[in-house]
Structures are given as C-alpha cells and as structure tokens.
Coordinates of C-alpha atoms and ligand atoms in Angstrom, one line a residue:
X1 CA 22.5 7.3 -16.6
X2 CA 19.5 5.6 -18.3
X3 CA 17.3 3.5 -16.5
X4 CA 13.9 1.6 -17.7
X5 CA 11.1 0.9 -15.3
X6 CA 9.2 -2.0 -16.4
X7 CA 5.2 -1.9 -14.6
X8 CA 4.1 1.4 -14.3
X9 CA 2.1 1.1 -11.1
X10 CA 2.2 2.7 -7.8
X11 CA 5.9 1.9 -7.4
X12 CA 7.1 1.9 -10.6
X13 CA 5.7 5.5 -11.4
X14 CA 6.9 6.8 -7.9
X15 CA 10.5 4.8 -8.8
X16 CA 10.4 6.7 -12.4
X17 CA 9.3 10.3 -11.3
X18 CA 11.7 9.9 -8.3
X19 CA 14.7 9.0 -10.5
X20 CA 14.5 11.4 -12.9
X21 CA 13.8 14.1 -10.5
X22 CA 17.0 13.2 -9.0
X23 CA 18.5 13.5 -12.4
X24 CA 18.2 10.3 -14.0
X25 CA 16.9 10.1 -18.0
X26 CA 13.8 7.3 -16.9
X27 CA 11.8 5.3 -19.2
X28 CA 8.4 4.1 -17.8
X29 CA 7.2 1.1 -19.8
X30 CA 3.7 -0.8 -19.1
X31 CA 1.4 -3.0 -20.9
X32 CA -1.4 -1.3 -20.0
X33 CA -1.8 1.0 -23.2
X34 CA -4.8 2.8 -21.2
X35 CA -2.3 3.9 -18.5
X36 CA 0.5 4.8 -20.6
X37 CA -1.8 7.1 -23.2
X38 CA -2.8 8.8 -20.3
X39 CA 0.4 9.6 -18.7
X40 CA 1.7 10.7 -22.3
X41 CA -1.7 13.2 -22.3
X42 CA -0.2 14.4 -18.4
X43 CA -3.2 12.4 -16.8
X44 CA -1.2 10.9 -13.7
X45 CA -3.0 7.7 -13.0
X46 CA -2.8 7.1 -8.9
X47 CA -3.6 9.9 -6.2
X48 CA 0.0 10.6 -4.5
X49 CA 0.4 14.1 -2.8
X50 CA 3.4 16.0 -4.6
X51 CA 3.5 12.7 -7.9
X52 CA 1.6 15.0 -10.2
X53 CA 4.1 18.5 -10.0
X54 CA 7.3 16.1 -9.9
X55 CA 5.7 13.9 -13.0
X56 CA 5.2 17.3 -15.0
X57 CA 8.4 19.0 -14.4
X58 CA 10.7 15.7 -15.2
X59 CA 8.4 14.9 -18.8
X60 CA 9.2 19.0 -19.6
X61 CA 12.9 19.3 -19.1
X62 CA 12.9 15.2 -20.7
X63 CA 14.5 13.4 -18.0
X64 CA 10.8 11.4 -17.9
X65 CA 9.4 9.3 -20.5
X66 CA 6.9 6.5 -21.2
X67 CA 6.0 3.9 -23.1
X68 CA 4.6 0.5 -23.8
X69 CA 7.3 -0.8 -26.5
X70 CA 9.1 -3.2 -24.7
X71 CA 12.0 -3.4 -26.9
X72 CA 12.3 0.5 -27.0
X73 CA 12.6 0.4 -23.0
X74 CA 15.2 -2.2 -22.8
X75 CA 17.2 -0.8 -25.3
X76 CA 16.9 2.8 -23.1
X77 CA 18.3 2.0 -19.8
X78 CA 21.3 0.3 -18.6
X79 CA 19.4 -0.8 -15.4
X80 CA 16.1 -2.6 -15.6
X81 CA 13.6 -2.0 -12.6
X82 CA 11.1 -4.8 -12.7
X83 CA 8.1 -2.7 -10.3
X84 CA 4.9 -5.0 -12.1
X85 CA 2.8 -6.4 -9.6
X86 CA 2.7 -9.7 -7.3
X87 CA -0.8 -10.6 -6.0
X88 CA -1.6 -13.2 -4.0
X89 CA -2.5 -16.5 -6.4
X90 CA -5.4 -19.1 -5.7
X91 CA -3.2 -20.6 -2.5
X92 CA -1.8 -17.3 -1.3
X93 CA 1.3 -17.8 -2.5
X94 CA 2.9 -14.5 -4.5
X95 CA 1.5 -15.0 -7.7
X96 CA 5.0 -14.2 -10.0
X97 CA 3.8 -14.6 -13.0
X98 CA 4.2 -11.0 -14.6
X99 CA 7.7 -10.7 -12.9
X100 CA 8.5 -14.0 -15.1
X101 CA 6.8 -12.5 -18.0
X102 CA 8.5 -9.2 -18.1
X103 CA 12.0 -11.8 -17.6
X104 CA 11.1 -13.1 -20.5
X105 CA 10.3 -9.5 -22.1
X106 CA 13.3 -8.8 -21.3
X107 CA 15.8 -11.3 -22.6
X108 CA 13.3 -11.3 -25.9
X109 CA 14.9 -7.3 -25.9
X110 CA 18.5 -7.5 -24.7
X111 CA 21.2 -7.1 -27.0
X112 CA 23.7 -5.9 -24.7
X113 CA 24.9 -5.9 -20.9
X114 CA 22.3 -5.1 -18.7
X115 CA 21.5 -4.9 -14.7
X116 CA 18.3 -6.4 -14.0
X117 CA 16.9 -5.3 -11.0
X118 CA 13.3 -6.9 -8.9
X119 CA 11.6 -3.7 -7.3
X120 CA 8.6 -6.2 -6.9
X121 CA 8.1 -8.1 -3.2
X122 CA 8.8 -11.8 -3.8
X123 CA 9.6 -14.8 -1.8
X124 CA 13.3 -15.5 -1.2
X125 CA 14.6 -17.2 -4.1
X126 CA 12.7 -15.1 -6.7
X127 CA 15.9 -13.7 -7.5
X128 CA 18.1 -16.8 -8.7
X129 CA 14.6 -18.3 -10.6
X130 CA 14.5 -14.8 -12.7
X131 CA 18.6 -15.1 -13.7
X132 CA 18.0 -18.4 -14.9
X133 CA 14.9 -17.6 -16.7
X134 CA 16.6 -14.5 -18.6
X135 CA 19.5 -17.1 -19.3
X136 CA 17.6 -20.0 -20.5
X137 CA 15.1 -17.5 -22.8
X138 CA 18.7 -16.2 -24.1
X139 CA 20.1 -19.6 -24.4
X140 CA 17.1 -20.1 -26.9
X141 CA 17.3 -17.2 -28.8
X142 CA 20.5 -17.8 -29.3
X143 CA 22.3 -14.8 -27.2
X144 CA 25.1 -14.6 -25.6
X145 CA 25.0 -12.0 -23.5
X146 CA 26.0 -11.1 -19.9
X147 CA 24.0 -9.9 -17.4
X148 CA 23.3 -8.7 -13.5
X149 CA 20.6 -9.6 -11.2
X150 CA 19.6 -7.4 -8.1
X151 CA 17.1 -7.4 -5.6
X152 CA 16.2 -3.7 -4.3
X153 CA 13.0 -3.9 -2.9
X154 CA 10.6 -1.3 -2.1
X155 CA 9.7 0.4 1.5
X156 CA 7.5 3.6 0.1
X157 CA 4.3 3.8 1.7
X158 CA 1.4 5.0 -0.3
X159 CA 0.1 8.9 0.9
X160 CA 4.2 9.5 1.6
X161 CA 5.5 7.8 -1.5
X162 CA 7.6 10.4 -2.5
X163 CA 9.7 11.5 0.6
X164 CA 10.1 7.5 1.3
X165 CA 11.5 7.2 -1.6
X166 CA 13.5 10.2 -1.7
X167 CA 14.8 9.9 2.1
X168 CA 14.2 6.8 3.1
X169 CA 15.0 4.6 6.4
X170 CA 17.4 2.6 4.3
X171 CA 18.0 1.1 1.2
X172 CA 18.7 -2.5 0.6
X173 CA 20.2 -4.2 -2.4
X174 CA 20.9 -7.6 -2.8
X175 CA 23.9 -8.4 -5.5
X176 CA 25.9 -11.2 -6.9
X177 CA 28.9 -9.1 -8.8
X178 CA 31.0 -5.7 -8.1
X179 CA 29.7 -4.2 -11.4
X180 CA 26.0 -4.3 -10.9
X181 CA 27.1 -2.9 -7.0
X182 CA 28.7 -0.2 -8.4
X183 CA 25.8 0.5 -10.4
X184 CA 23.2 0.2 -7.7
X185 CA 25.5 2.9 -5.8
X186 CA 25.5 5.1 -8.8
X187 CA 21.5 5.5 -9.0
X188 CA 21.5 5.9 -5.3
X189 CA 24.4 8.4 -5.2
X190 CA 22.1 11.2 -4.3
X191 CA 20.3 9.4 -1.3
X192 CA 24.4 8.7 0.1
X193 CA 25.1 12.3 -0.2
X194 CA 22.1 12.4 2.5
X195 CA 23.8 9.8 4.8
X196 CA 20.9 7.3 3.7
X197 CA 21.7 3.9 5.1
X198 CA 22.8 1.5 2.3
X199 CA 22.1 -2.5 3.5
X200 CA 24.4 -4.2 0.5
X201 CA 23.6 -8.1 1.1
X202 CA 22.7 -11.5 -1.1
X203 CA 19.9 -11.5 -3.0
X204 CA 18.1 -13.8 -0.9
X205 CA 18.5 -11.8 1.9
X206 CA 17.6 -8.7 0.2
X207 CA 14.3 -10.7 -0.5
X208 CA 14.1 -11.5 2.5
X209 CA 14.1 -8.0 4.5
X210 CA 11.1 -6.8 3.1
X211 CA 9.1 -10.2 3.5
X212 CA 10.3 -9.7 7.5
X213 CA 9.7 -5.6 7.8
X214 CA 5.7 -5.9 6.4
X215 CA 5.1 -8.8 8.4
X216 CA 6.7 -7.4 11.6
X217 CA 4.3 -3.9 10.9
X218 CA 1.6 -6.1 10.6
X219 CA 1.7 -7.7 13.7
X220 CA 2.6 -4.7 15.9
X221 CA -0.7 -3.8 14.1
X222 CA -2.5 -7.2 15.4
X223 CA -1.1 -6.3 18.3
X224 CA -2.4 -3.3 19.5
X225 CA -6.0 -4.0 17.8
X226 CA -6.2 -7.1 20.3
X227 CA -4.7 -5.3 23.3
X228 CA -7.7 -2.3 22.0
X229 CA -10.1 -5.4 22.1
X230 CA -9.4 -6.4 25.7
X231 CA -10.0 -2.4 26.7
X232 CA -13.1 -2.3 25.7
X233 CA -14.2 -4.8 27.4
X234 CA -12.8 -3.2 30.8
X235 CA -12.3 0.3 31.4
X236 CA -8.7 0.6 30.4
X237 CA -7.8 3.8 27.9
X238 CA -5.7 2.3 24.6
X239 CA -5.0 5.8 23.4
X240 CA -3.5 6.3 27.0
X241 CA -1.6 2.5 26.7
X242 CA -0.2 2.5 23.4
X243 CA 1.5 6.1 23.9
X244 CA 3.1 4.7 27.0
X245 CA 4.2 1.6 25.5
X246 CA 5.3 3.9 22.6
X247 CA 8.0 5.9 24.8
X248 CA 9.7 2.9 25.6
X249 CA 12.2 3.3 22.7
X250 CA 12.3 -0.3 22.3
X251 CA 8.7 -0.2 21.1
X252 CA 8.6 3.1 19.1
X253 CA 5.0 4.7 18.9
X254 CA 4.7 3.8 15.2
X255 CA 1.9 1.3 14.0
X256 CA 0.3 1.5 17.6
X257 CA -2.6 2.6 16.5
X258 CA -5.3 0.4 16.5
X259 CA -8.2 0.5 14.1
X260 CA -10.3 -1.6 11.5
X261 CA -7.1 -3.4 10.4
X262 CA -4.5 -3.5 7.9
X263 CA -5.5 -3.2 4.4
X264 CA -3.6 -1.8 1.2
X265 CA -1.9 -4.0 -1.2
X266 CA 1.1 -5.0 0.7
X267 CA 0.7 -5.8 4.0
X268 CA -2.2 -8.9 3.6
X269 CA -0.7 -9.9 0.2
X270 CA 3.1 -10.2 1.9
X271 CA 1.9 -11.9 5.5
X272 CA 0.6 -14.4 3.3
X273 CA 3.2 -15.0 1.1
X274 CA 5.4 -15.4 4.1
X275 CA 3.8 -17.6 5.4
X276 CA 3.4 -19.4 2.3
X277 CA 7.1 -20.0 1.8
X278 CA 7.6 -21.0 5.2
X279 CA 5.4 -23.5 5.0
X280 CA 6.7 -24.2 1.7
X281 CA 10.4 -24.7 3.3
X282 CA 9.5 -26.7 5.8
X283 CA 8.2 -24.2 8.5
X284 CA 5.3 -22.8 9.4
X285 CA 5.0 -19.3 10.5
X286 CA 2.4 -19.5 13.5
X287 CA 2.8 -15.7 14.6
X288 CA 2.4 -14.5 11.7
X289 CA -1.1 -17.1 10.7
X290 CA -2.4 -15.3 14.1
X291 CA -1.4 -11.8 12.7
X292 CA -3.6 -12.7 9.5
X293 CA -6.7 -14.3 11.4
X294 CA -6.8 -11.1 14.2
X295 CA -6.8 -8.7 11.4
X296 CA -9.5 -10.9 9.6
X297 CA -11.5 -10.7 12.7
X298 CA -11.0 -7.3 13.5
X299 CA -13.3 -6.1 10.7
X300 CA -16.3 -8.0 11.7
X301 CA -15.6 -6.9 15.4
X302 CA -15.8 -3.3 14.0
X303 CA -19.4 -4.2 12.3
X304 CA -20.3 -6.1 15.5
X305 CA -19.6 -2.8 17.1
X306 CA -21.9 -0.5 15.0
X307 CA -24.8 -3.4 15.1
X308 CA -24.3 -3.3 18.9
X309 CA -24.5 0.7 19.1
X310 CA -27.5 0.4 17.1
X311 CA -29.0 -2.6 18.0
X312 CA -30.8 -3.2 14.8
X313 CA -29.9 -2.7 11.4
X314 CA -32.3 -3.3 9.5
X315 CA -33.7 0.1 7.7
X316 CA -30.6 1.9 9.7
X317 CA -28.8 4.5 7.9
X318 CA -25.1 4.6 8.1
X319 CA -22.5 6.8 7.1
X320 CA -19.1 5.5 5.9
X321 CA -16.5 7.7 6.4
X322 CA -13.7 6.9 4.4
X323 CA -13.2 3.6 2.1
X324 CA -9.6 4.2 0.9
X325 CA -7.2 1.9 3.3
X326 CA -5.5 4.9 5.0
X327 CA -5.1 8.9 4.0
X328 CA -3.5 10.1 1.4
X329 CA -4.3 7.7 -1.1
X330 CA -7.3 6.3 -3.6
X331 CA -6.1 2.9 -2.8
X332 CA -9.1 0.5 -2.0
X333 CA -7.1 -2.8 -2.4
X334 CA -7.7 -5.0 0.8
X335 CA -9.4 -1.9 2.7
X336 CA -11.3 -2.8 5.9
X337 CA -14.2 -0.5 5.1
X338 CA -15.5 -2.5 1.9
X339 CA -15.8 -6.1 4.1
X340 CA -17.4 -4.2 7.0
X341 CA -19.9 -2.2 4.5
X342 CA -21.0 -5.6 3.1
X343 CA -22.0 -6.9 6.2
X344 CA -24.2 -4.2 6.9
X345 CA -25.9 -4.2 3.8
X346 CA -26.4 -7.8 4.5
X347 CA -27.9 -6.4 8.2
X348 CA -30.3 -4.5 6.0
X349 CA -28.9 -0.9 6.6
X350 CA -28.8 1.5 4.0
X351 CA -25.4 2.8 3.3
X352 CA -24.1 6.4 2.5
X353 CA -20.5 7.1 1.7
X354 CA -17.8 9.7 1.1
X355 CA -14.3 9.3 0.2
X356 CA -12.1 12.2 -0.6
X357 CA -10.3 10.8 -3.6
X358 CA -11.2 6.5 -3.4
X359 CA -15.2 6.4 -4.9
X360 CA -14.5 6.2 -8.1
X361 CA -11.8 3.1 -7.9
X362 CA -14.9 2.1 -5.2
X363 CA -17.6 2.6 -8.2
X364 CA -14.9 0.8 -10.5
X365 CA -14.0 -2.5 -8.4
X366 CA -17.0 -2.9 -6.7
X367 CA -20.0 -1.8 -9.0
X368 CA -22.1 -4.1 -7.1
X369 CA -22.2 -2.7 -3.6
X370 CA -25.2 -1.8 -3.1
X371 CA -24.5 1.9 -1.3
X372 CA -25.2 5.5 -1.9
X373 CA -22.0 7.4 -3.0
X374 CA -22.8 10.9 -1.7
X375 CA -20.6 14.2 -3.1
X376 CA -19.7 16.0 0.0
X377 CA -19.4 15.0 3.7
X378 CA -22.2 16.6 5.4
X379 CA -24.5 15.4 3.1
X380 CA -23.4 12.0 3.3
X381 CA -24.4 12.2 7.0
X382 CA -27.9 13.9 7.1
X383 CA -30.4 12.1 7.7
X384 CA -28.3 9.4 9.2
X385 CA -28.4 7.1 12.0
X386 CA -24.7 6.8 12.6
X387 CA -21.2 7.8 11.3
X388 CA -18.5 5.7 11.3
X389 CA -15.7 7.3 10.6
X390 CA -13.3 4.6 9.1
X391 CA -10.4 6.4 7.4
X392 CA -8.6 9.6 9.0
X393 CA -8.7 11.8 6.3
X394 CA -7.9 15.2 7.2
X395 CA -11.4 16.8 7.1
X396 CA -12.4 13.7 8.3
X397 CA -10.2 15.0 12.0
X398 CA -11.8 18.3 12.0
X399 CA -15.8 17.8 11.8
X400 CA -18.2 20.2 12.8
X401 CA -19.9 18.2 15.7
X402 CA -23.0 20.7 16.3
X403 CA -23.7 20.7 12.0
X404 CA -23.7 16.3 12.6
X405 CA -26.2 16.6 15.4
X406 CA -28.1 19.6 13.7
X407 CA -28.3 16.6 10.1
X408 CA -28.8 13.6 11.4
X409 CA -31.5 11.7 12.4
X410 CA -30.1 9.8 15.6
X411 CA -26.9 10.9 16.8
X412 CA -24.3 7.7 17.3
X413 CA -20.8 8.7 15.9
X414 CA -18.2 5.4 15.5
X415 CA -14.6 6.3 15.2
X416 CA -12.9 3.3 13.6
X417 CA -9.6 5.7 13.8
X418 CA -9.7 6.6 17.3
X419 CA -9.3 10.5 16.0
X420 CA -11.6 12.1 18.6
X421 CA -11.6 12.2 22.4
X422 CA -14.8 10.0 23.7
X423 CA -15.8 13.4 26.4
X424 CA -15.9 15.7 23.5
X425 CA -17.7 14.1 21.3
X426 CA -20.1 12.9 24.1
X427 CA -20.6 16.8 25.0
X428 CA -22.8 17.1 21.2
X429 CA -24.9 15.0 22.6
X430 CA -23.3 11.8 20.9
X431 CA -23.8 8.2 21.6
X432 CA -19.6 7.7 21.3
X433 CA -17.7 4.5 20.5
X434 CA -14.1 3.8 19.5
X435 CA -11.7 1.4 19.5
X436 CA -10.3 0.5 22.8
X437 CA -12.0 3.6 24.6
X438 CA -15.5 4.3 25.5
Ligands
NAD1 P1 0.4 -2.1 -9.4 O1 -0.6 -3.1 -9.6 O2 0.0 -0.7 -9.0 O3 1.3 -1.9 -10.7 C1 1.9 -3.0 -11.5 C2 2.0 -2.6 -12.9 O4 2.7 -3.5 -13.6 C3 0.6 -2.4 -13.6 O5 0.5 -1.1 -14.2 C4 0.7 -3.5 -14.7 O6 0.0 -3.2 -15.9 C5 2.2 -3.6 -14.9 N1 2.6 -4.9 -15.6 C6 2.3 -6.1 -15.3 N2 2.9 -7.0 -16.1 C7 3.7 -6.2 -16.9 C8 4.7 -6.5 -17.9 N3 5.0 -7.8 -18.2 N4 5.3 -5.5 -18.5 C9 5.1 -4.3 -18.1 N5 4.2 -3.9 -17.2 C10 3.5 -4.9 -16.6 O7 1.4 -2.6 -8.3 P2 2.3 -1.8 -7.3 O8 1.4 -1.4 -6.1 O9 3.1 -0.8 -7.9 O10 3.3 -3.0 -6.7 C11 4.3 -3.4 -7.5 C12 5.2 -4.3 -6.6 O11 5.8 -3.4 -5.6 C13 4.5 -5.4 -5.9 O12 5.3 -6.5 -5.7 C14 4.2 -4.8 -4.5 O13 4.1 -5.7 -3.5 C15 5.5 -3.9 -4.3 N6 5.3 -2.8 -3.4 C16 4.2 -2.0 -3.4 C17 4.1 -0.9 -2.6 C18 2.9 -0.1 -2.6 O14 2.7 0.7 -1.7 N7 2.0 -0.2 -3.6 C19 5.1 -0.6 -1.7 C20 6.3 -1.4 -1.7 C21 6.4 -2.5 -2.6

C-alpha cells in the first residue's frame, strides 16, 4: 500500500520511517524545502535513537521517499497522514491553521478516492471541520470526488519514538465508513499480528482520547511535584512515597517522578487546548487549570531552590545540566531548564551549560540567552559554584563526584531529577538538594 505523510516533523518522520519499515512504500512531504533537501542528502533532521539506521535502510531498498510537491504526494498514497503541527495560538487554543491548510492542499491535489487521516492533536470536532473543508474546496474546484476522514492520533513519546510506534499501548482510530476501517486495519496489520490493542470509535472520540491521556499524565506529574513540595518542607522521603504509591496497581509508578515540570511540545500545548475547548463548550476544566499553574510554578520553585542553596546570586557560577525537556531527545520546546536559566541570569549568575545533543536548537531558538555553552561536561562545571543537574541524561546519572569536587569552586550539587541518593552525594563533601528529599 501507498501512503503520503503530509508534515515531516517529529511524528510524521517517525510515522513515515515506521511504515515503510513495516513494509509500506511512504511518501514524506513538507513545505519546509530546508528539511526535505536534507533528508534527500540522508541528513535526518531530529535526534531519535534508532530514526537514523531505520530512515537509511527504508530510502535504500525504496519503500521511503520525500518530497515537497504536494500534488506528487497526494497522487502517491491512498491514505493521507496529516502529522503538521498544532501550537498553541494567541489564546491557547490549538492553533489549526496548517492542518486546514494541508486540507486545502489536499483537495487542491485529489483526483481520486482517498482516506484522509489527522495524526495531529486537535480539539474534538477537528475531524468533521477538515471533511467539510476538503468538500467545500472540492465543491469549488469543481470535483466530485469521494472521500474518508479518520482520526488516528499519535501516543509516541520523543527519546522512544520508534518502539511506541512500533508496539504501542494501543491504537485508536476514529472512523465514519467500513472502507476507510478496513484501510486503517490494513496499515496496522502488522501491529495486530502483535496483539496490539485496536480502540475503533467516532471521530470525536478518537479526538478526544488523546486530549484526556496528555492531560491525565500531566497531572499525575502536578501531582507528585506538589506532594515533592510538601516533603521538603518536612522530613518526608518522595523517592520512598512515590514508589509506594506506585505498587498500588491502581496508581502504576509511571510519571511519579517529580522534577522541574513537564515540558516538550505536547503536554503544555494539549492541557491548554483542553481546557480551551471546555471552556469553549461551556465547561471549564478546573483540575486541569491547576495542573497548568503547579507546573508553571514549579520552575521558579526550582530557581528559588538554587538561590536558597546559594543565597546570592549575583556573580555565582552555575552549571546547567541538561536543557533538552527529557533524555533522549534535542527537543527544547517548553523545557523547564530555559525559564529557570533566565531567572538566574536575571539574579546576576553567570551560566555554563552542556547538553548532549539540545545546544544547538538552544543556540538556534534562543540566541539571546546570555550563557556560556561549554563542549564537554566537566568543563562545564569547573570553576563552578553549583550544578544543577536538570535533565537525566545518561552520563548525566553516572558523574564522577570526586573529579566535581576536585573542579569546582564551591561544591553545591542540585538534582532537579532526583537521580542521586542525598547520603552519597553528601559523602564528596556536597552541599545536596533535590526534589522532595534533603
Ligand atoms: P513538528 O513541528 O515537529 O512538525 C510539523 C511539520 O509540519 C513541520 O515540519 C512543518 O514544516 C510541517 N508543515 C506545516 N504545514 C504544512 C503543510 N501545509 N504541508 C506540509 N507540511 C507542513 O510537529 P510534531 O512534533 O511532529 O507534531 C505534529 C503533531 O503531532 C502535533 O499536533 C503534535 O501535538 C502531535 N504529536 C506530537 C508528538 C511529539 O512527541 N512530538 C507526539 C504525539 C503527537
């Protein structure tokens, strides 16, 4: 089968190499030319463990291809992924406008039957205002031709994109007509063969699952970061609290650990869309308003906790460990560590970081940040006044505690990420602070 992905992002180029790496012939369309000539010169364009051998094997044996002709990718595939991106717009609402402008794209291309499915996260009803957009823009150019809509949205997380996608907790499709079931079933057929759970529903609800799944995450998040807040100030352990409550199966120990916050460009973007629609439905999601203002908080609490380990900033060196979101990825979109450098630059401190893989999408976004971007870890750290260590990259969870106190100037280590055990840290001679646990 022949299937066009339209927005060649994060999901669309995971959906494209994962398809044809199942077997599928893919086309990858976007209208950034930049992105495109790059993947056609084998550049893959986002850090994703495992993306850049699957991308290369699928473009040699032809199942993967890319382009930025629109009309060329509509005429390749029989199913249409729409995977472009929805940001939040000047209210917080999910900004749809390049989901209604690759609808129009579309129908401007169609000349025969074709599935049209939404990989993008939008607000329930997205669905039905895309068919009658592709109709209408038909209806003008004079077409008469039939087509599906689907909902299949996306659950991947970024740093495991590939095995979510491959294996993942379930898949959900949202469908109007038999035919463009059938269809969804036959680009899935390999994920069934692995007992995969298959949610078929409406479109609205499809819409709706993945609205309710980020904003449930991101207030288990909220959660634990405010039950964190209340142990440090008393002597109660979160490390030792959240793995309790985490063997009570009702609970599950995922997304109990509390940190800087959620970041990434899903979780802030979707709680407030959700709680956009509500309110523009008639209800007003006060849970999940609370989720969004704890997590706000949380990163200044963070800062608040480095200016109170240090006392005063001003002329301080720190050491940012880490600016991409989470592991795994170069994803700075919404990442707590940017917020909570910028309020320690405005303390006065001066600022040295390392990222693995995120400076240069740091350097790119932000040129103005005023920090020091250093090339290796330890030398990030010498001469330094503190560490924070604000994203648990791997090498991140294995530092040599006697070569930090050997470096830096004045020994106070902050773990944002809760990766080290307060005694042993302590035992270098460390001034020792993490979240929920002294
Ligand atoms: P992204 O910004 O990485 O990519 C979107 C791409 O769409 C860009 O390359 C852009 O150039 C392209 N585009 C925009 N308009 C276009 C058009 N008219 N025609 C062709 N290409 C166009 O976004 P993303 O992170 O891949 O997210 C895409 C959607 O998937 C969003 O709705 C997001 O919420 C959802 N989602 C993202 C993730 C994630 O982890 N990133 C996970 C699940 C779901």
């Amino acid at each position: 089968m022949n299937i066009t992905i339209i927005g060649t992002g994060y999901v669309g180029l995971v959906t494209g190499a994962c398809l044809s790496w199942l077997g599928l012939n893919v086309m990858c369309m976007d209208v950034d030319n930049k992105k495109i000539t790059k993947l056609n010169n084998g550049i893959i364009t986002i850090y994703e463990p495992g993306l850049d051998e699957i991308i290369k094997e699928c473009v040699k044996s032809e199942k993967l291809h890319f382009t930025n002709d629109m009309k060329k990718a509509v005429d390749f595939g029989e199913a249409i992924f729409i995977a472009v991106g929805t940001p939040s717009d000047e209210n917080d609402s999910a900004d749809l406008k390049y989901v209604f402008q690759a609808a129009t794209q579309v129908a401007q291309c169609m000349d025969e039957y074709k599935v049209v499915i939404n990989k993008s996260t939008v607000p329930v009803g997205t669905g039905n205002k895309v068919k009658d957009k592709i109709k209408k823009d038909l209806q003008l150019l004079g077409k008469n031709i039939d087509f599906d809509i689907v909902s299949n949205p996306e659950f991947l997380r970024e740093g495991s994109a590939i095995k979510d996608f491959i294996k993942p907790d379930r898949i959900v499709i949202g469908v109007e007509t038999e035919r463009a079931e059938s269809l969804m079933k036959k680009i899935y057929v390999k994920q069934m063969f692995l007992d995969i759970p298959l949610i078929v529903t409406n479109i609205e609800t499809a819409e709706m699952i993945k609205y309710a799944s980020n904003a449930f995450l991101a207030t288990k998040i909220s959660y634990i970061n405010e039950i964190a807040n209340i142990c440090d100030l008393c002597s109660a352990d979160i490390s030792t609290v959240a793995k309790a409550m985490g063997l009570d199966k009702r609970i599950s120990p995922s997304f109990l650990s509390p940190g800087p916050g959620y970041g990434g460009s899903c979780f802030p973007k979707d709680t407030k869309a959700l709680i956009g629609f509500g309110k523009s439905i008639g209800y007003t999601p006060r849970i999940i308003e609370e989720v969004v203002d704890v997590n706000n908080s949380q990163r200044v609490l963070m800062y608040e906790k480095i200016k109170t380990a240090l006392f005063d900033l001003d002329g301080k060196v720190i050491t940012i460990l880490g600016i991409a979101f989470k592991p795994g990825t170069d994803d700075i979109r919404e990442t707590p560590s940017i917020p909570i450098i910028k309020l320690l630059l405005k303390d006065g401190a001066i600022v040295r970081v390392f990222d693995p893989i995120a400076m240069n999408n740091t350097k790119l976004l932000f040129p103005e940040l005023n920090v020091v971007y250093c090339n290796d870890l330890y030398s990030a750290c010498t001469n330094s006044d503190c560490v924070v260590l604000a994203t648990e990259w791997k090498e991140f969870c294995e530092l040599d505690f006697l070569k930090l106190k050997s470096i830096m100037r004045t020994s106070t280590f902050i773990d944002l990420r809760n990766v080290y055990d307060p005694t042993y840290v302590k035992n270098f001679g460390f001034y020792y602070r993490g979240v929920g646990k002294k």
